[in-house]
mmCIF file of C-alpha atoms in Angstrom:
data_model
loop_
_atom_site.group_PDB
_atom_site.id
_atom_site.type_symbol
_atom_site.label_atom_id
_atom_site.label_comp_id
_atom_site.label_asym_id
_atom_site.label_seq_id
_atom_site.Cartn_x
_atom_site.Cartn_y
_atom_site.Cartn_z
ATOM 1 C CA MET A 282 70.548 36.227 54.584
ATOM 2 C CA LYS A 283 66.955 35.068 54.023
ATOM 3 C CA LYS A 284 65.795 35.203 50.381
ATOM 4 C CA PRO A 285 62.778 37.280 49.585
ATOM 5 C CA ASP A 286 59.521 35.376 49.033
ATOM 6 C CA PHE A 287 59.132 36.491 45.424
ATOM 7 C CA LEU A 288 62.470 34.831 44.523
ATOM 8 C CA LYS A 289 61.314 31.587 46.141
ATOM 9 C CA LYS A 290 58.169 31.655 44.025
ATOM 10 C CA LYS A 291 60.173 32.331 40.841
ATOM 11 C CA LYS A 292 62.401 29.325 41.481
ATOM 12 C CA LYS A 293 59.382 27.168 42.144
ATOM 13 C CA ARG A 294 57.875 28.232 38.822
ATOM 14 C CA GLU A 295 61.166 27.327 37.016
ATOM 15 C CA LYS A 296 61.083 23.818 38.466
ATOM 16 C CA GLN A 297 57.531 23.354 37.264
ATOM 17 C CA SER A 298 58.845 23.344 33.658
ATOM 18 C CA ASP A 299 59.796 19.708 34.325
ATOM 19 C CA ARG A 300 56.283 18.712 35.350
ATOM 20 C CA LYS A 301 54.696 15.564 33.876
ATOM 21 C CA TYR A 302 51.472 17.279 32.789
ATOM 22 C CA MET A 303 51.049 18.661 29.308
ATOM 23 C CA SER A 304 51.144 22.383 28.732
ATOM 24 C CA TYR A 305 49.432 23.505 25.535
ATOM 25 C CA GLU A 306 51.914 26.378 25.430
ATOM 26 C CA ASP A 307 55.148 24.486 26.019
ATOM 27 C CA VAL A 308 54.592 20.979 24.628
ATOM 28 C CA PRO A 309 53.199 20.180 21.105
ATOM 29 C CA LEU A 310 50.164 17.972 21.180
ATOM 30 C CA THR A 311 51.809 15.441 18.879
ATOM 31 C CA THR A 312 54.652 14.822 21.301
ATOM 32 C CA PHE A 313 52.495 14.404 24.357
ATOM 33 C CA LYS A 314 52.218 10.888 25.639
ATOM 34 C CA ASP A 315 49.908 9.610 28.361
ATOM 35 C CA ASN A 316 52.167 7.902 30.906
ATOM 36 C CA ASP A 317 49.200 6.401 32.700
ATOM 37 C CA PRO A 318 47.042 4.581 30.076
ATOM 38 C CA ALA A 319 43.857 2.737 30.965
ATOM 39 C CA PRO A 320 44.512 -0.873 31.915
ATOM 40 C CA ALA A 321 44.054 -3.311 29.005
ATOM 41 C CA ASN A 322 41.719 -5.510 31.074
ATOM 42 C CA LEU A 323 39.413 -2.490 31.665
ATOM 43 C CA THR A 324 39.034 -1.957 27.827
ATOM 44 C CA LYS A 325 38.246 -5.630 27.313
ATOM 45 C CA LYS A 326 35.587 -5.503 30.048
ATOM 46 C CA PHE A 327 33.990 -2.429 28.454
ATOM 47 C CA PHE A 328 33.696 -4.129 25.048
ATOM 48 C CA LYS A 329 32.397 -7.297 26.656
ATOM 49 C CA VAL A 330 29.649 -5.370 28.457
ATOM 50 C CA LEU A 331 28.787 -3.558 25.209
ATOM 51 C CA ALA A 332 28.549 -6.873 23.320
ATOM 52 C CA ILE A 333 26.270 -8.350 25.969
ATOM 53 C CA MET A 334 24.000 -5.291 25.803
ATOM 54 C CA PHE A 335 23.817 -5.521 22.029
ATOM 55 C CA VAL A 336 22.938 -9.232 22.099
ATOM 56 C CA GLY A 337 20.315 -8.517 24.757
ATOM 57 C CA VAL A 338 18.614 -5.819 22.639
ATOM 58 C CA ILE A 339 18.591 -8.101 19.578
ATOM 59 C CA THR A 340 17.129 -10.933 21.623
ATOM 60 C CA VAL A 341 14.340 -8.758 22.970
ATOM 61 C CA LEU A 342 13.491 -7.514 19.464
ATOM 62 C CA ALA A 343 13.517 -11.068 18.128
ATOM 63 C CA LEU A 344 11.122 -12.282 20.881
ATOM 64 C CA VAL A 345 8.720 -9.356 20.291
ATOM 65 C CA ASN A 346 8.705 -9.938 16.494
ATOM 66 C CA ILE A 347 9.202 -13.684 16.457
ATOM 67 C CA ASP A 348 6.184 -14.186 14.146
ATOM 68 C CA LYS A 349 7.806 -11.988 11.497
ATOM 69 C CA LEU A 350 11.325 -13.536 11.530
ATOM 70 C CA THR A 351 11.409 -14.816 7.971
ATOM 71 C CA PRO A 352 14.529 -14.751 5.738
ATOM 72 C CA ASP A 353 12.879 -11.992 3.594
ATOM 73 C CA ASN A 354 12.103 -9.831 6.610
ATOM 74 C CA ILE A 355 15.535 -10.310 8.215
ATOM 75 C CA SER A 356 17.122 -9.252 4.915
ATOM 76 C CA HIS A 357 14.781 -6.249 4.814
ATOM 77 C CA TRP A 358 15.667 -5.208 8.365
ATOM 78 C CA ILE A 359 19.436 -5.398 7.645
ATOM 79 C CA GLN A 360 19.190 -3.407 4.388
ATOM 80 C CA TYR A 361 16.529 -0.802 5.177
ATOM 81 C CA GLU A 362 16.696 -0.323 8.912
ATOM 82 C CA LEU A 363 20.218 -1.248 10.060
ATOM 83 C CA LEU A 364 21.969 0.138 6.929
ATOM 84 C CA GLY A 365 19.569 3.084 6.601
ATOM 85 C CA LYS A 366 18.548 2.571 2.968
ATOM 86 C CA SER A 367 15.052 4.021 3.520
ATOM 87 C CA GLU A 368 15.848 7.731 3.509
ATOM 88 C CA GLY A 369 15.276 8.385 -0.184
ATOM 89 C CA GLY A 370 16.367 11.091 -2.570
ATOM 90 C CA GLY A 371 13.048 12.623 -3.455
ATOM 91 C CA TYR A 372 10.547 12.217 -6.313
ATOM 92 C CA PRO A 373 10.332 11.370 -9.141
ATOM 93 C CA ALA A 374 11.399 7.845 -8.229
ATOM 94 C CA ARG A 375 12.783 6.016 -11.205
ATOM 95 C CA PHE A 376 12.436 2.299 -11.826
ATOM 96 C CA VAL A 377 14.503 0.739 -14.644
ATOM 97 C CA GLY A 378 14.315 -2.667 -16.342
ATOM 98 C CA THR A 379 10.920 -3.496 -14.947
ATOM 99 C CA SER A 380 7.235 -2.859 -15.796
ATOM 100 C CA ILE A 381 4.254 -2.037 -13.625
ATOM 101 C CA ASN A 382 0.615 -2.591 -14.592
ATOM 102 C CA THR A 383 -1.693 0.224 -13.533
ATOM 103 C CA GLU A 384 -3.796 -2.139 -11.391
ATOM 104 C CA ASN A 385 -0.650 -2.906 -9.367
ATOM 105 C CA PHE A 386 -0.016 0.660 -8.191
ATOM 106 C CA ALA A 387 -1.808 2.077 -5.113
ATOM 107 C CA VAL A 388 -1.430 3.930 -1.808
ATOM 108 C CA MET A 389 -1.249 1.771 1.330
ATOM 109 C CA ASP A 390 -1.015 3.301 4.760
ATOM 110 C CA ARG A 391 -0.251 6.696 3.113
ATOM 111 C CA SER A 392 2.677 5.160 1.213
ATOM 112 C CA PRO A 393 2.966 4.412 -2.507
ATOM 113 C CA VAL A 394 3.101 0.687 -3.130
ATOM 114 C CA TYR A 395 3.610 -1.162 -6.376
ATOM 115 C CA CYS A 396 4.149 -4.661 -7.702
ATOM 116 C CA SER A 397 6.246 -4.860 -10.820
ATOM 117 C CA ASN A 398 6.994 -7.955 -12.868
ATOM 118 C CA THR A 399 9.954 -8.623 -10.545
ATOM 119 C CA SER A 400 9.480 -6.921 -7.146
ATOM 120 C CA ILE A 401 7.081 -5.662 -4.474
ATOM 121 C CA VAL A 402 8.089 -2.171 -3.355
ATOM 122 C CA VAL A 403 6.749 0.269 -0.735
ATOM 123 C CA LEU A 404 8.113 3.819 -0.810
ATOM 124 C CA ASN A 405 8.116 6.572 1.834
ATOM 125 C CA SER A 406 7.246 10.229 1.322
ATOM 126 C CA ASN A 407 10.754 10.965 0.074
ATOM 127 C CA ALA A 408 11.008 8.034 -2.372
ATOM 128 C CA GLY A 409 13.007 5.894 0.022
ATOM 129 C CA GLU A 410 12.148 2.232 0.258
ATOM 130 C CA TYR A 411 10.375 0.779 3.271
ATOM 131 C CA GLN A 412 10.788 -2.577 1.520
ATOM 132 C CA ASN A 413 11.827 -4.030 -1.815
ATOM 133 C CA ASN A 414 11.268 -7.788 -2.126
ATOM 134 C CA GLN A 415 11.581 -9.859 -5.242
ATOM 135 C CA HIS A 416 8.944 -12.331 -6.392
ATOM 136 C CA SER A 417 8.636 -14.958 -9.074
ATOM 137 C CA PHE A 418 4.999 -14.447 -10.033
ATOM 138 C CA ALA A 419 4.360 -14.623 -13.810
ATOM 139 C CA ASN A 420 1.131 -12.586 -13.549
ATOM 140 C CA PRO A 421 0.987 -10.665 -10.294
ATOM 141 C CA ILE A 422 -2.218 -8.875 -9.229
ATOM 142 C CA MET A 423 -2.292 -6.584 -6.204
ATOM 143 C CA LYS A 424 -5.267 -5.809 -3.964
ATOM 144 C CA THR A 425 -4.829 -3.068 -1.385
ATOM 145 C CA TYR A 426 -6.999 -1.868 1.513
ATOM 146 C CA ASN A 427 -5.833 0.449 4.308
ATOM 147 C CA ASP A 428 -2.767 -1.163 5.937
ATOM 148 C CA TYR A 429 -2.584 -4.371 3.828
ATOM 149 C CA SER A 430 -1.753 -5.421 0.305
ATOM 150 C CA LEU A 431 -2.367 -8.935 -1.045
ATOM 151 C CA ILE A 432 -0.423 -9.937 -4.123
ATOM 152 C CA TYR A 433 -1.421 -13.113 -5.891
ATOM 153 C CA ASN A 434 -0.227 -14.941 -8.993
ATOM 154 C CA ALA A 435 -3.222 -15.102 -11.329
ATOM 155 C CA ASP A 436 -3.798 -18.521 -12.943
ATOM 156 C CA ALA A 437 -1.265 -19.935 -10.517
ATOM 157 C CA THR A 438 -1.216 -20.686 -6.783
ATOM 158 C CA GLY A 439 1.213 -18.365 -5.036
ATOM 159 C CA TYR A 440 0.364 -15.277 -2.970
ATOM 160 C CA ARG A 441 1.843 -12.861 -0.443
ATOM 161 C CA ILE A 442 0.507 -10.500 2.160
ATOM 162 C CA ILE A 443 2.434 -7.394 3.135
ATOM 163 C CA ASP A 444 2.078 -4.305 5.298
ATOM 164 C CA ARG A 445 4.140 -1.181 4.884
ATOM 165 C CA ASN A 446 7.279 -2.563 6.511
ATOM 166 C CA SER A 447 7.457 -6.270 5.789
ATOM 167 C CA ILE A 448 6.123 -9.462 4.259
ATOM 168 C CA LEU A 449 3.565 -10.832 6.688
ATOM 169 C CA TYR A 450 2.908 -14.145 4.941
ATOM 170 C CA SER A 451 3.784 -16.115 1.810
ATOM 171 C CA GLY A 452 1.334 -18.855 0.949
ATOM 172 C CA THR A 453 0.135 -21.294 -1.683
ATOM 173 C CA ALA A 454 -3.523 -21.879 -2.620
ATOM 174 C CA GLU A 455 -4.811 -25.419 -3.263
ATOM 175 C CA HIS A 456 -5.877 -24.550 -6.831
ATOM 176 C CA LYS A 457 -5.088 -21.846 -9.377
ATOM 177 C CA LEU A 458 -6.314 -18.394 -8.372
ATOM 178 C CA PHE A 459 -9.071 -16.350 -10.111
ATOM 179 C CA ASP A 460 -9.097 -13.475 -7.618
ATOM 180 C CA ALA A 461 -8.331 -12.541 -4.016
ATOM 181 C CA ASP A 462 -9.062 -9.756 -1.515
ATOM 182 C CA ILE A 463 -8.169 -8.728 2.033
ATOM 183 C CA ALA A 464 -10.164 -6.958 4.812
ATOM 184 C CA GLY A 465 -9.066 -4.301 7.222
ATOM 185 C CA ASN A 466 -8.670 -6.837 10.055
ATOM 186 C CA GLY A 467 -6.330 -9.076 8.027
ATOM 187 C CA THR A 468 -8.940 -11.679 6.994
ATOM 188 C CA TYR A 469 -8.523 -12.582 3.316
ATOM 189 C CA ALA A 470 -10.305 -14.585 0.636
ATOM 190 C CA LEU A 471 -8.864 -16.733 -2.136
ATOM 191 C CA LEU A 472 -11.097 -17.469 -5.129
ATOM 192 C CA THR A 473 -9.838 -20.417 -7.133
ATOM 193 C CA TYR A 474 -10.660 -22.956 -9.802
ATOM 194 C CA GLY A 475 -12.338 -26.012 -8.296
ATOM 195 C CA SER A 476 -11.415 -29.676 -8.528
ATOM 196 C CA ASP A 477 -15.095 -30.835 -8.537
ATOM 197 C CA TYR A 478 -16.770 -27.435 -8.832
ATOM 198 C CA LEU A 479 -16.591 -24.429 -11.190
ATOM 199 C CA SER A 480 -15.098 -22.138 -8.503
ATOM 200 C CA GLU A 481 -14.161 -22.411 -4.845
ATOM 201 C CA LEU A 482 -13.796 -19.773 -2.153
ATOM 202 C CA THR A 483 -11.396 -20.138 0.809
ATOM 203 C CA VAL A 484 -11.357 -17.588 3.613
ATOM 204 C CA ASN A 485 -8.422 -17.361 6.045
ATOM 205 C CA GLY A 486 -8.086 -15.414 9.246
ATOM 206 C CA LYS A 487 -5.210 -13.089 10.104
ATOM 207 C CA ASP A 488 -3.379 -16.125 11.453
ATOM 208 C CA ASN A 489 -3.657 -17.723 7.947
ATOM 209 C CA LYS A 490 -5.855 -20.556 9.178
ATOM 210 C CA LYS A 491 -8.992 -21.434 7.205
ATOM 211 C CA ILE A 492 -12.270 -20.078 8.729
ATOM 212 C CA TYR A 493 -14.683 -20.591 5.811
ATOM 213 C CA GLY A 494 -15.132 -22.326 2.491
ATOM 214 C CA TYR A 495 -17.749 -22.331 -0.279
ATOM 215 C CA SER A 496 -18.006 -24.100 -3.634
ATOM 216 C CA PHE A 497 -19.911 -22.851 -6.714
ATOM 217 C CA ALA A 498 -21.475 -25.314 -9.154
ATOM 218 C CA GLU A 499 -23.779 -23.072 -11.199
ATOM 219 C CA TYR A 500 -21.556 -20.104 -12.100
ATOM 220 C CA TYR A 501 -17.931 -19.383 -12.952
ATOM 221 C CA VAL A 502 -17.362 -16.961 -10.078
ATOM 222 C CA SER A 503 -14.325 -14.774 -10.814
ATOM 223 C CA ASN A 504 -14.525 -11.688 -8.570
ATOM 224 C CA VAL A 505 -14.476 -11.425 -4.790
ATOM 225 C CA SER A 506 -14.560 -8.550 -2.294
ATOM 226 C CA VAL A 507 -14.368 -9.109 1.490
ATOM 227 C CA SER A 508 -16.356 -6.797 3.793
ATOM 228 C CA PRO A 509 -14.128 -4.374 5.677
ATOM 229 C CA ASP A 510 -14.766 -6.177 8.975
ATOM 230 C CA GLY A 511 -13.918 -9.595 7.476
ATOM 231 C CA THR A 512 -17.307 -11.250 8.209
ATOM 232 C CA ARG A 513 -18.876 -11.417 4.762
ATOM 233 C CA ALA A 514 -17.975 -11.330 1.066
ATOM 234 C CA ALA A 515 -19.574 -10.265 -2.206
ATOM 235 C CA LEU A 516 -18.783 -12.240 -5.345
ATOM 236 C CA SER A 517 -19.746 -12.053 -9.051
ATOM 237 C CA GLY A 518 -19.690 -14.584 -11.831
ATOM 238 C CA ILE A 519 -21.190 -15.588 -15.162
ATOM 239 C CA SER A 520 -23.054 -18.421 -16.825
ATOM 240 C CA ALA A 521 -25.270 -18.992 -19.871
ATOM 241 C CA LYS A 522 -28.995 -19.700 -20.050
ATOM 242 C CA ASP A 523 -30.845 -20.387 -23.327
ATOM 243 C CA GLY A 524 -27.902 -18.874 -25.209
ATOM 244 C CA ALA A 525 -27.951 -15.636 -23.206
ATOM 245 C CA LEU A 526 -25.327 -14.308 -20.788
ATOM 246 C CA ILE A 527 -26.340 -14.395 -17.123
ATOM 247 C CA SER A 528 -24.376 -12.641 -14.411
ATOM 248 C CA VAL A 529 -24.732 -13.276 -10.653
ATOM 249 C CA ILE A 530 -23.913 -11.520 -7.432
ATOM 250 C CA TYR A 531 -23.549 -13.688 -4.292
ATOM 251 C CA ILE A 532 -23.480 -12.350 -0.736
ATOM 252 C CA LEU A 533 -21.881 -14.872 1.638
ATOM 253 C CA ASP A 534 -21.907 -14.717 5.418
ATOM 254 C CA PHE A 535 -18.979 -16.573 6.953
ATOM 255 C CA SER A 536 -21.201 -17.812 9.796
ATOM 256 C CA GLN A 537 -23.626 -19.543 7.400
ATOM 257 C CA LYS A 538 -23.125 -22.606 5.175
ATOM 258 C CA ALA A 539 -25.605 -21.570 2.482
ATOM 259 C CA TYR A 540 -25.300 -18.357 0.506
ATOM 260 C CA PHE A 541 -26.849 -15.338 2.292
ATOM 261 C CA GLN A 542 -28.264 -13.514 -0.822
ATOM 262 C CA LYS A 543 -28.189 -14.052 -4.584
ATOM 263 C CA TYR A 544 -29.061 -11.706 -7.513
ATOM 264 C CA GLU A 545 -29.084 -12.566 -11.197
ATOM 265 C CA PHE A 546 -28.848 -10.192 -14.209
ATOM 266 C CA GLU A 547 -29.422 -10.889 -17.888
ATOM 267 C CA ASP A 548 -27.296 -9.453 -20.718
ATOM 268 C CA THR A 549 -24.899 -7.808 -18.264
ATOM 269 C CA TYR A 550 -21.242 -8.626 -17.767
ATOM 270 C CA ILE A 551 -19.763 -7.639 -14.370
ATOM 271 C CA TYR A 552 -16.174 -6.471 -14.468
ATOM 272 C CA ASP A 553 -15.607 -5.829 -10.737
ATOM 273 C CA ILE A 554 -17.339 -5.873 -7.375
ATOM 274 C CA CYS A 555 -16.761 -4.090 -4.026
ATOM 275 C CA TYR A 556 -18.178 -4.679 -0.525
ATOM 276 C CA LEU A 557 -18.536 -1.151 0.900
ATOM 277 C CA GLU A 558 -18.056 0.061 4.476
ATOM 278 C CA ASN A 559 -21.754 0.809 4.926
ATOM 279 C CA ASN A 560 -22.738 -2.876 4.356
ATOM 280 C CA LYS A 561 -23.751 -2.310 0.724
ATOM 281 C CA VAL A 562 -22.225 -3.583 -2.499
ATOM 282 C CA ILE A 563 -21.332 -1.928 -5.771
ATOM 283 C CA ALA A 564 -20.697 -3.913 -8.964
ATOM 284 C CA ILE A 565 -19.252 -2.420 -12.204
ATOM 285 C CA GLY A 566 -21.002 -3.796 -15.232
ATOM 286 C CA ASP A 567 -20.472 -3.217 -18.950
ATOM 287 C CA ASN A 568 -23.651 -1.096 -19.261
ATOM 288 C CA ALA A 569 -24.574 -0.094 -15.702
ATOM 289 C CA VAL A 570 -23.461 0.167 -12.091
ATOM 290 C CA ILE A 571 -25.338 -2.298 -9.836
ATOM 291 C CA HIS A 572 -25.975 -1.231 -6.226
ATOM 292 C CA VAL A 573 -27.089 -3.825 -3.700
ATOM 293 C CA ASP A 574 -28.608 -2.879 -0.389
ATOM 294 C CA ILE A 575 -27.996 -6.007 1.687
ATOM 295 C CA ASP A 576 -30.131 -4.978 4.690
ATOM 296 C CA LYS A 577 -33.179 -4.260 2.469
ATOM 297 C CA LYS A 578 -32.406 -7.212 0.179
ATOM 298 C CA LYS A 579 -32.869 -5.189 -3.013
ATOM 299 C CA PHE A 580 -30.794 -3.773 -5.804
ATOM 300 C CA LYS A 581 -30.925 -1.081 -8.458
ATOM 301 C CA GLU A 582 -29.084 -0.451 -11.707
ATOM 302 C CA LEU A 583 -27.707 2.944 -12.699
ATOM 303 C CA SER A 584 -27.383 2.896 -16.519
ATOM 304 C CA TYR A 585 -24.546 4.457 -18.459
ATOM 305 C CA ASN A 586 -27.163 5.698 -20.971
ATOM 306 C CA SER A 587 -25.385 4.133 -23.972
ATOM 307 C CA ARG A 588 -22.051 5.703 -23.032
ATOM 308 C CA VAL A 589 -18.837 3.613 -22.950
ATOM 309 C CA LEU A 590 -17.063 2.904 -19.693
ATOM 310 C CA THR A 591 -13.372 3.874 -20.054
ATOM 311 C CA THR A 592 -12.044 3.696 -16.505
ATOM 312 C CA TYR A 593 -13.270 3.714 -12.872
ATOM 313 C CA SER A 594 -12.094 3.776 -9.265
ATOM 314 C CA ILE A 595 -13.920 1.995 -6.407
ATOM 315 C CA LYS A 596 -13.477 3.217 -2.838
ATOM 316 C CA LYS A 597 -14.868 1.151 0.014
ATOM 317 C CA ASP A 598 -15.537 4.307 2.063
ATOM 318 C CA TYR A 599 -17.384 6.096 -0.725
ATOM 319 C CA GLY A 600 -18.575 4.198 -3.783
ATOM 320 C CA VAL A 601 -17.321 4.615 -7.293
ATOM 321 C CA VAL A 602 -16.208 7.319 -9.732
ATOM 322 C CA LEU A 603 -16.492 6.524 -13.438
ATOM 323 C CA SER A 604 -15.316 7.876 -16.733
ATOM 324 C CA LEU A 605 -18.024 7.519 -19.448
ATOM 325 C CA SER A 606 -17.463 8.443 -23.101
ATOM 326 C CA GLU A 607 -19.942 9.290 -25.811
ATOM 327 C CA ASN A 608 -17.520 7.827 -28.335
ATOM 328 C CA PRO A 609 -16.371 4.160 -28.734
ATOM 329 C CA ASP A 610 -12.763 5.400 -28.881
ATOM 330 C CA GLY A 611 -12.938 6.999 -25.416
ATOM 331 C CA ARG A 612 -12.856 10.689 -26.281
ATOM 332 C CA GLU A 613 -14.960 13.432 -24.630
ATOM 333 C CA CYS A 614 -15.466 11.772 -21.292
ATOM 334 C CA ASP A 615 -17.829 12.594 -18.443
ATOM 335 C CA ILE A 616 -17.027 12.004 -14.798
ATOM 336 C CA VAL A 617 -19.831 10.357 -12.764
ATOM 337 C CA ALA A 618 -19.643 9.857 -8.972
ATOM 338 C CA ILE A 619 -21.986 7.351 -7.315
ATOM 339 C CA ASN A 620 -21.918 7.141 -3.512
ATOM 340 C CA SER A 621 -22.300 4.176 -1.177
ATOM 341 C CA ASP A 622 -26.084 4.625 -1.042
ATOM 342 C CA GLY A 623 -26.370 4.274 -4.772
ATOM 343 C CA LYS A 624 -27.037 7.929 -5.459
ATOM 344 C CA LYS A 625 -25.298 10.090 -8.068
ATOM 345 C CA ASP A 626 -23.352 12.829 -6.324
ATOM 346 C CA SER A 627 -21.810 14.459 -9.335
ATOM 347 C CA GLU A 628 -21.546 14.479 -13.126
ATOM 348 C CA VAL A 629 -18.864 16.604 -14.809
ATOM 349 C CA ALA A 630 -18.251 16.950 -18.532
ATOM 350 C CA THR A 631 -14.544 17.221 -19.348
ATOM 351 C CA GLY A 632 -14.524 16.944 -23.152
ATOM 352 C CA GLN A 633 -11.251 15.045 -22.870
ATOM 353 C CA ARG A 634 -9.905 11.491 -22.866
ATOM 354 C CA ILE A 635 -9.473 10.299 -19.261
ATOM 355 C CA LEU A 636 -6.661 7.873 -18.381
ATOM 356 C CA SER A 637 -7.257 7.487 -14.620
ATOM 357 C CA LEU A 638 -9.182 8.953 -11.742
ATOM 358 C CA ASP A 639 -9.453 8.733 -7.958
ATOM 359 C CA TYR A 640 -11.583 10.079 -5.120
ATOM 360 C CA TYR A 641 -10.853 11.647 -1.681
ATOM 361 C CA ASN A 642 -13.189 13.615 0.570
ATOM 362 C CA GLU A 643 -15.514 14.963 -2.098
ATOM 363 C CA LYS A 644 -12.645 15.669 -4.460
ATOM 364 C CA ILE A 645 -12.037 13.822 -7.743
ATOM 365 C CA CYS A 646 -8.613 13.864 -9.385
ATOM 366 C CA VAL A 647 -8.632 13.226 -13.129
ATOM 367 C CA LEU A 648 -5.561 12.262 -15.140
ATOM 368 C CA MET A 649 -5.596 13.165 -18.825
ATOM 369 C CA LEU A 650 -2.947 12.926 -21.567
ATOM 370 C CA ASN A 651 -0.606 15.689 -20.429
ATOM 371 C CA ASP A 652 -2.144 17.099 -17.232
ATOM 372 C CA PHE A 653 -4.418 16.399 -14.321
ATOM 373 C CA SER A 654 -7.218 18.334 -12.635
ATOM 374 C CA ILE A 655 -9.004 18.129 -9.309
ATOM 375 C CA TYR A 656 -12.774 18.844 -9.245
ATOM 376 C CA ASN A 657 -15.342 19.115 -6.511
ATOM 377 C CA PHE A 658 -18.803 17.632 -6.824
ATOM 378 C CA LYS A 659 -20.197 20.866 -8.237
ATOM 379 C CA GLY A 660 -17.916 20.477 -11.211
ATOM 380 C CA SER A 661 -15.611 23.344 -10.288
ATOM 381 C CA GLN A 662 -11.944 22.870 -11.134
ATOM 382 C CA LEU A 663 -9.966 23.315 -7.875
ATOM 383 C CA TYR A 664 -6.508 22.604 -9.235
ATOM 384 C CA HIS A 665 -4.720 21.988 -12.521
ATOM 385 C CA GLN A 666 -1.207 20.686 -13.186
ATOM 386 C CA GLU A 667 0.745 19.705 -16.283
ATOM 387 C CA VAL A 668 2.425 16.326 -16.045
ATOM 388 C CA SER A 669 4.813 14.139 -18.022
ATOM 389 C CA SER A 670 3.352 12.549 -21.117
ATOM 390 C CA ASP A 671 4.193 9.090 -19.773
ATOM 391 C CA ALA A 672 1.696 9.383 -16.850
ATOM 392 C CA ARG A 673 -0.683 6.407 -16.608
ATOM 393 C CA LYS A 674 -2.393 6.301 -13.214
ATOM 394 C CA ILE A 675 -3.155 8.834 -10.458
ATOM 395 C CA CYS A 676 -3.836 8.207 -6.724
ATOM 396 C CA PHE A 677 -4.723 10.470 -3.828
ATOM 397 C CA CYS A 678 -2.570 10.033 -0.712
ATOM 398 C CA ASP A 679 -4.454 12.781 1.148
ATOM 399 C CA ALA A 680 -6.409 15.875 0.174
ATOM 400 C CA ASN A 681 -3.252 17.640 -1.055
ATOM 401 C CA THR A 682 -0.794 14.893 -1.940
ATOM 402 C CA LEU A 683 -1.038 12.816 -5.086
ATOM 403 C CA TYR A 684 1.162 10.126 -6.681
ATOM 404 C CA ILE A 685 1.265 9.376 -10.394
ATOM 405 C CA LEU A 686 2.592 6.203 -12.037
ATOM 406 C CA GLY A 687 4.512 6.808 -15.233
ATOM 407 C CA THR A 688 6.236 4.451 -17.678
ATOM 408 C CA SER A 689 9.534 4.584 -15.818
ATOM 409 C CA ASN A 690 8.963 7.025 -12.953
ATOM 410 C CA ILE A 691 6.657 7.630 -9.989
ATOM 411 C CA TYR A 692 5.844 11.289 -9.497
ATOM 412 C CA LYS A 693 4.589 13.221 -6.420
ATOM 413 C CA TYR A 694 2.523 16.395 -6.530
ATOM 414 C CA GLN A 695 1.256 18.774 -3.849
ATOM 415 C CA ALA A 696 -2.005 20.502 -4.721
ATOM 416 C CA ASP A 697 -2.437 24.057 -3.497
ATOM 417 C CA TYR A 698 -6.106 25.062 -3.518
ATOM 418 C CA SER A 699 -5.529 28.690 -2.512
#
């Protein structure tokens, strides 16, 4: 007798219990074994192809960045890019066992950068490290403009140039360094003691090859500022004449052998000088700001009116903001802003001791003993914030973001003007 179809199907299903394929209902996962593994030679080929692809990528990256392949930069790439050490844990960022002078703290390419007595460090917006490279400079001084920082060893010969991500160049000057500066196009100037002259200037291009040199026989020239486009420089120095102090400002054009312009001042000591973006120069003296109009070949002095200079901040795109005190001990300071045309934009009385100040888009941030304020040119206080008592220097990053250097921390603040 012929069996019904449904019995045939039942018997077929019973035989399927011996099948070689895993059933998640009948067979535990731990007991399942693949009876048809991939061939061993296929696995080896896969890893060989993967290794070849990795070597190829590394080779392409090396060829593209061959000019930056120094031991310091290779170490930086391994630590901060490959191993991901640049994420950061937020501000404040603490530094221990090291010290930072206020002149060696700035913002470069919208990132905080500092040079301590042991290391050069660039931080990101979350306090992670773009780079952290040790140095052996006994007296490091840092000059920063836009995307570059130049760090030199004062009264010695070593210097380094960095951008946000890496060391671009490590060099040695022929003589001990007085000062140095770098332009927006990577051209930089080294001002040194001279072998046969009082001072010597050496200017190198972005490729670190010498493009200009000048020697000074009449004055001890100790300050240099390169024009933003890297074609000229302004320098200041001192000498004595008939027992009186004489200061000088030189304007040098790198296409000319002789000096381009020269200005002398009696009974004035020049602390600092800056070549501005509008082809004018500002110098900070002990009793006045000196403004030089290079195109018109004339200068003017803006007196402090017997007040004492306590601190200042020069900006190549603006001019200078000053803190002037009526008292020799630095109390009761006024803020004075002088623009790149040599005109006073603002004067604000604070009645307090000012530790540091900075400028950004017609806003002035002022650091005092336990707080900071942001003012506009009309003298209105736009923002106020209490800070740690160890705060020493303040820097704008943008209109709302500020960084403050403390004794052992770097702080970040967001200003809300609403």
